[in-house]
Amino acid sequence: MSTSALLSAPAAPRHLRAVEDIAAAQPAAPRPAASGLPAGTAPRGFALYVGLDELKAAADGVSLSVIVDALRRTIAELAPSAETHATVALAPVGAGGRDVDVVRLALHEPAAVARTKPEEPLDEHVPGGVTIDISRRRVHIDGESAALTFKEFELLQYLVLREGRTIERTELVSSLWSHTDGDDAPGERTIDVHVRRLRSKLGRYEDIVRTVRGIGYRFDRHADVVIRYGHGTPSPDRF
């Protein structure tokens, strides 16, 4: 699963037109450039992992090389100085799992690789601090199990998987209540209530869920916070 190969551009590519349409219809609000970045670091680019095999691409009337070429030309229009490099992730025929997770693992994305390492035996009673076990959906506070509701854990997990990034209230509503009818979906202020209840259960560690005034919330890891991942850990798919 670790093999990769370069994608070559097709002779007759098909162009992506969404950039012009979106830009004309609704200009994107600028995001803070260095929000939540570790000290001493600066962005140098990004990796976009696309989960799609050739059969699914063919069913959509395209191929992987057509998509890569279209993306490259769109990037060239947006940022002519950008450099691009494309690889295709190869996996054994019949390999299970979501396509995007297979791609991340095949291309050695650090978080995906870390989750495949053997897990240490779970200590049900951690002596101190906070232990957030994503795969087992458990949280321990100073050695005691925290009685989080399903939605409270979903909220904490969403923030943990996007550590250091400020998540807007609208994103939390659309992501955590995506299967709820419009009339039953909570308002943005209801998110504040869920966060307040979550913090009360985190006790003296409540500030790991930080409020970013006027925007939303962010997970800030402390030295006494341990995150345990596993094979059941979902991927943070939003950029």
C-alpha positions as a printed NumPy array, in Angstrom:
array([[  0.   ,   0.   ,   0.   ],
       [  3.008,   2.266,   0.25 ],
       [  3.663,   2.426,  -3.498],
       [  2.953,   5.624,  -5.425],
       [  3.451,   6.776,  -9.004],
       [  3.319,  10.072, -10.897],
       [  0.164,  10.965, -12.768],
       [  0.653,  12.2  , -16.304],
       [ -1.513,  14.913, -17.862],
       [ -3.933,  13.849, -20.647],
       [ -3.814,  15.198, -24.163],
       [ -7.37 ,  16.564, -24.041],
       [ -8.056,  17.769, -20.481],
       [-11.369,  18.976, -19.154],
       [-11.23 ,  22.269, -17.274],
       [-12.76 ,  23.01 , -13.889],
       [-15.095,  26.008, -14.154],
       [-16.196,  26.259, -10.518],
       [-13.551,  28.829,  -9.597],
       [-14.969,  31.597, -11.786],
       [-18.564,  30.732, -10.886],
       [-17.975,  30.751,  -7.125],
       [-15.809,  33.864,  -7.161],
       [-18.393,  35.805,  -9.138],
       [-21.36 ,  34.668,  -7.085],
       [-19.985,  34.967,  -3.56 ],
       [-16.502,  36.315,  -2.752],
       [-14.839,  34.292,  -0.013],
       [-14.086,  36.045,   3.256],
       [-10.364,  36.018,   4.049],
       [ -9.238,  33.723,   6.841],
       [ -6.648,  34.644,   9.461],
       [ -3.273,  33.734,   7.959],
       [ -1.559,  32.183,  10.969],
       [ -4.407,  31.196,  13.3  ],
       [ -3.532,  28.259,  15.552],
       [ -0.14 ,  27.538,  13.954],
       [  2.607,  26.079,  16.158],
       [  5.204,  28.643,  17.155],
       [  8.066,  29.01 ,  14.71 ],
       [  6.165,  27.528,  11.756],
       [  4.729,  28.994,   8.564],
       [  2.485,  27.477,   5.843],
       [  4.375,  26.377,   2.721],
       [  1.554,  24.698,   0.822],
       [ -1.068,  22.008,   1.334],
       [ -1.878,  18.425,   0.424],
       [ -5.325,  17.523,  -0.886],
       [ -6.086,  13.811,  -0.494],
       [ -8.736,  12.655,  -2.971],
       [-10.421,   9.296,  -2.458],
       [-11.581,   8.058,  -5.871],
       [-10.772,   4.906,  -7.833],
       [-10.8  ,   4.652, -11.618],
       [-14.138,   2.83 , -11.729],
       [-15.904,   5.553,  -9.759],
       [-14.186,   8.227, -11.825],
       [-15.288,   6.495, -15.038],
       [-18.862,   6.347, -13.742],
       [-18.657,  10.147, -13.362],
       [-17.377,  10.453, -16.934],
       [-13.784,  11.375, -16.058],
       [-10.466,   9.76 , -15.136],
       [ -7.916,  10.495, -12.43 ],
       [ -5.53 ,  12.092, -14.919],
       [ -8.287,  14.369, -16.251],
       [ -9.1  ,  15.538, -12.715],
       [ -5.427,  16.129, -11.883],
       [ -4.886,  18.152, -15.039],
       [ -7.99 ,  20.249, -14.384],
       [ -6.898,  20.952, -10.821],
       [ -3.395,  21.903, -11.948],
       [ -4.674,  24.393, -14.49 ],
       [ -7.127,  25.871, -11.987],
       [ -4.286,  26.332,  -9.477],
       [ -2.162,  27.914, -12.222],
       [ -4.939,  30.444, -12.817],
       [ -5.32 ,  31.249,  -9.133],
       [ -1.614,  31.28 ,  -8.242],
       [  0.762,  31.184, -11.241],
       [  3.776,  30.904,  -8.92 ],
       [  2.513,  27.7  ,  -7.27 ],
       [  4.414,  24.455,  -7.818],
       [  2.451,  21.19 ,  -7.984],
       [  3.305,  17.518,  -7.702],
       [  0.718,  14.754,  -8.111],
       [  0.92 ,  11.103,  -7.103],
       [ -1.553,   8.258,  -7.346],
       [ -1.977,   6.026,  -4.297],
       [ -1.852,   2.288,  -5.066],
       [ -3.462,  -0.284,  -2.797],
       [ -4.018,  -4.046,  -3.076],
       [ -7.108,  -4.998,  -5.043],
       [ -9.997,  -5.491,  -2.653],
       [ -8.503,  -3.399,   0.145],
       [-11.318,  -2.23 ,   2.367],
       [-11.949,   1.09 ,   4.032],
       [-12.872,   4.523,   2.735],
       [-10.963,   5.563,  -0.364],
       [ -9.693,   8.79 ,   1.223],
       [ -8.332,   6.911,   4.26 ],
       [ -6.587,   4.369,   2.013],
       [ -5.014,   7.255,   0.077],
       [ -3.816,   9.026,   3.224],
       [ -2.195,   5.831,   4.506],
       [ -0.649,   4.894,   1.157],
       [  0.931,   8.337,   0.845],
       [  2.181,   8.213,   4.456],
       [  0.144,  11.093,   5.826],
       [  1.496,  11.348,   9.404],
       [ -1.809,  11.192,  11.278],
       [ -2.995,   8.208,   9.218],
       [  0.271,   6.331,   9.804],
       [  0.175,   7.07 ,  13.532],
       [ -3.251,   5.469,  13.819],
       [ -1.995,   2.158,  12.397],
       [  0.634,   1.701,  15.097],
       [ -0.148,  -0.83 ,  17.836],
       [ -2.049,   0.776,  20.652],
       [ -0.876,   0.574,  24.222],
       [ -3.218,  -1.259,  26.588],
       [ -5.906,   1.118,  27.781],
       [ -5.493,   2.235,  31.349],
       [ -9.04 ,   2.772,  32.513],
       [ -7.913,   4.976,  35.384],
       [ -5.402,   7.533,  34.181],
       [ -3.685,   9.031,  37.255],
       [ -4.134,  12.649,  36.213],
       [ -4.939,  15.042,  33.42 ],
       [ -7.285,  14.449,  30.502],
       [ -7.315,  11.369,  28.288],
       [ -9.479,  11.59 ,  25.164],
       [ -9.862,   8.184,  23.518],
       [-11.312,   8.854,  20.059],
       [-11.746,   5.26 ,  18.88 ],
       [-13.36 ,   4.062,  22.137],
       [-15.301,   7.293,  22.572],
       [-14.171,   7.764,  26.171],
       [-12.899,  10.724,  28.151],
       [-11.14 ,  10.458,  31.525],
       [-10.645,  13.443,  33.82 ],
       [ -8.059,  12.899,  36.561],
       [ -8.607,   9.157,  36.396],
       [-12.4  ,   9.29 ,  36.427],
       [-14.676,   8.64 ,  33.46 ],
       [-16.433,  11.793,  32.26 ],
       [-20.168,  11.326,  31.645],
       [-20.339,  13.055,  28.266],
       [-23.48 ,  12.748,  26.192],
       [-23.272,  11.511,  22.607],
       [-23.481,  15.037,  21.198],
       [-20.987,  16.428,  23.72 ],
       [-18.435,  13.814,  22.681],
       [-19.156,  14.492,  19.   ],
       [-18.481,  18.175,  19.61 ],
       [-15.228,  17.509,  21.489],
       [-14.068,  14.993,  18.877],
       [-14.753,  17.42 ,  16.036],
       [-12.584,  20.063,  17.691],
       [ -9.828,  17.593,  18.667],
       [ -9.478,  16.258,  15.111],
       [ -9.009,  19.851,  13.93 ],
       [ -6.6  ,  20.803,  16.685],
       [ -5.419,  24.4  ,  16.564],
       [ -8.004,  25.487,  13.964],
       [-10.808,  27.84 ,  14.945],
       [-14.154,  26.257,  14.012],
       [-17.04 ,  28.587,  13.26 ],
       [-20.415,  27.948,  14.853],
       [-22.035,  27.569,  11.437],
       [-19.597,  24.763,  10.59 ],
       [-20.37 ,  22.942,  13.827],
       [-24.094,  23.126,  13.128],
       [-23.79 ,  21.968,   9.501],
       [-21.384,  19.132,  10.38 ],
       [-22.749,  17.783,  13.654],
       [-26.406,  18.19 ,  12.743],
       [-26.1  ,  17.394,   9.021],
       [-28.83 ,  14.727,   9.171],
       [-31.281,  16.923,  11.051],
       [-34.213,  18.576,   9.322],
       [-33.822,  22.315,   8.909],
       [-36.567,  23.075,  11.434],
       [-34.935,  20.847,  14.072],
       [-31.325,  21.966,  13.537],
       [-30.04 ,  24.103,  16.414],
       [-29.215,  27.752,  16.025],
       [-25.685,  29.022,  16.422],
       [-26.348,  30.128,  19.993],
       [-27.434,  26.601,  20.894],
       [-23.858,  25.567,  20.183],
       [-22.789,  27.856,  23.018],
       [-25.052,  25.891,  25.371],
       [-23.519,  22.568,  24.293],
       [-20.012,  23.981,  24.73 ],
       [-20.873,  25.337,  28.17 ],
       [-22.146,  21.915,  29.28 ],
       [-19.069,  20.206,  27.809],
       [-16.762,  22.572,  29.642],
       [-18.538,  22.002,  32.926],
       [-17.786,  18.273,  32.596],
       [-14.139,  18.963,  31.749],
       [-13.807,  20.667,  35.121],
       [-10.484,  22.407,  35.714],
       [ -9.44 ,  21.537,  32.149],
       [-12.319,  23.448,  30.579],
       [ -9.954,  25.83 ,  28.794],
       [ -8.852,  23.129,  26.344],
       [-12.022,  24.186,  24.502],
       [-11.279,  27.847,  23.884],
       [-13.687,  30.535,  22.721],
       [-12.478,  32.691,  19.836],
       [-14.601,  35.779,  20.255],
       [-16.911,  36.521,  17.358],
       [-15.885,  33.377,  15.433],
       [-16.318,  30.07 ,  17.253],
       [-14.264,  27.535,  19.192],
       [-10.849,  25.877,  19.121],
       [ -9.249,  22.879,  20.84 ],
       [ -5.939,  23.734,  22.523],
       [ -3.954,  20.783,  23.792],
       [ -2.154,  21.109,  27.134],
       [  0.819,  19.119,  28.386],
       [ -1.544,  17.112,  30.598],
       [ -3.871,  16.142,  27.729],
       [ -3.449,  12.786,  25.977],
       [ -5.228,  11.936,  22.708],
       [ -5.588,   8.248,  21.86 ],
       [ -6.397,   7.386,  18.272],
       [ -7.35 ,   4.049,  16.764],
       [ -8.527,   2.361,  13.593],
       [-12.024,   3.679,  14.209],
       [-10.929,   7.302,  14.278],
       [-12.706,   9.398,  11.612],
       [-10.778,  11.676,   9.29 ],
       [-11.052,  15.459,   9.53 ],
       [-12.21 ,  15.985,   5.965],
       [-12.829,  19.749,   6.008],
       [-10.011,  22.105,   5.105]])
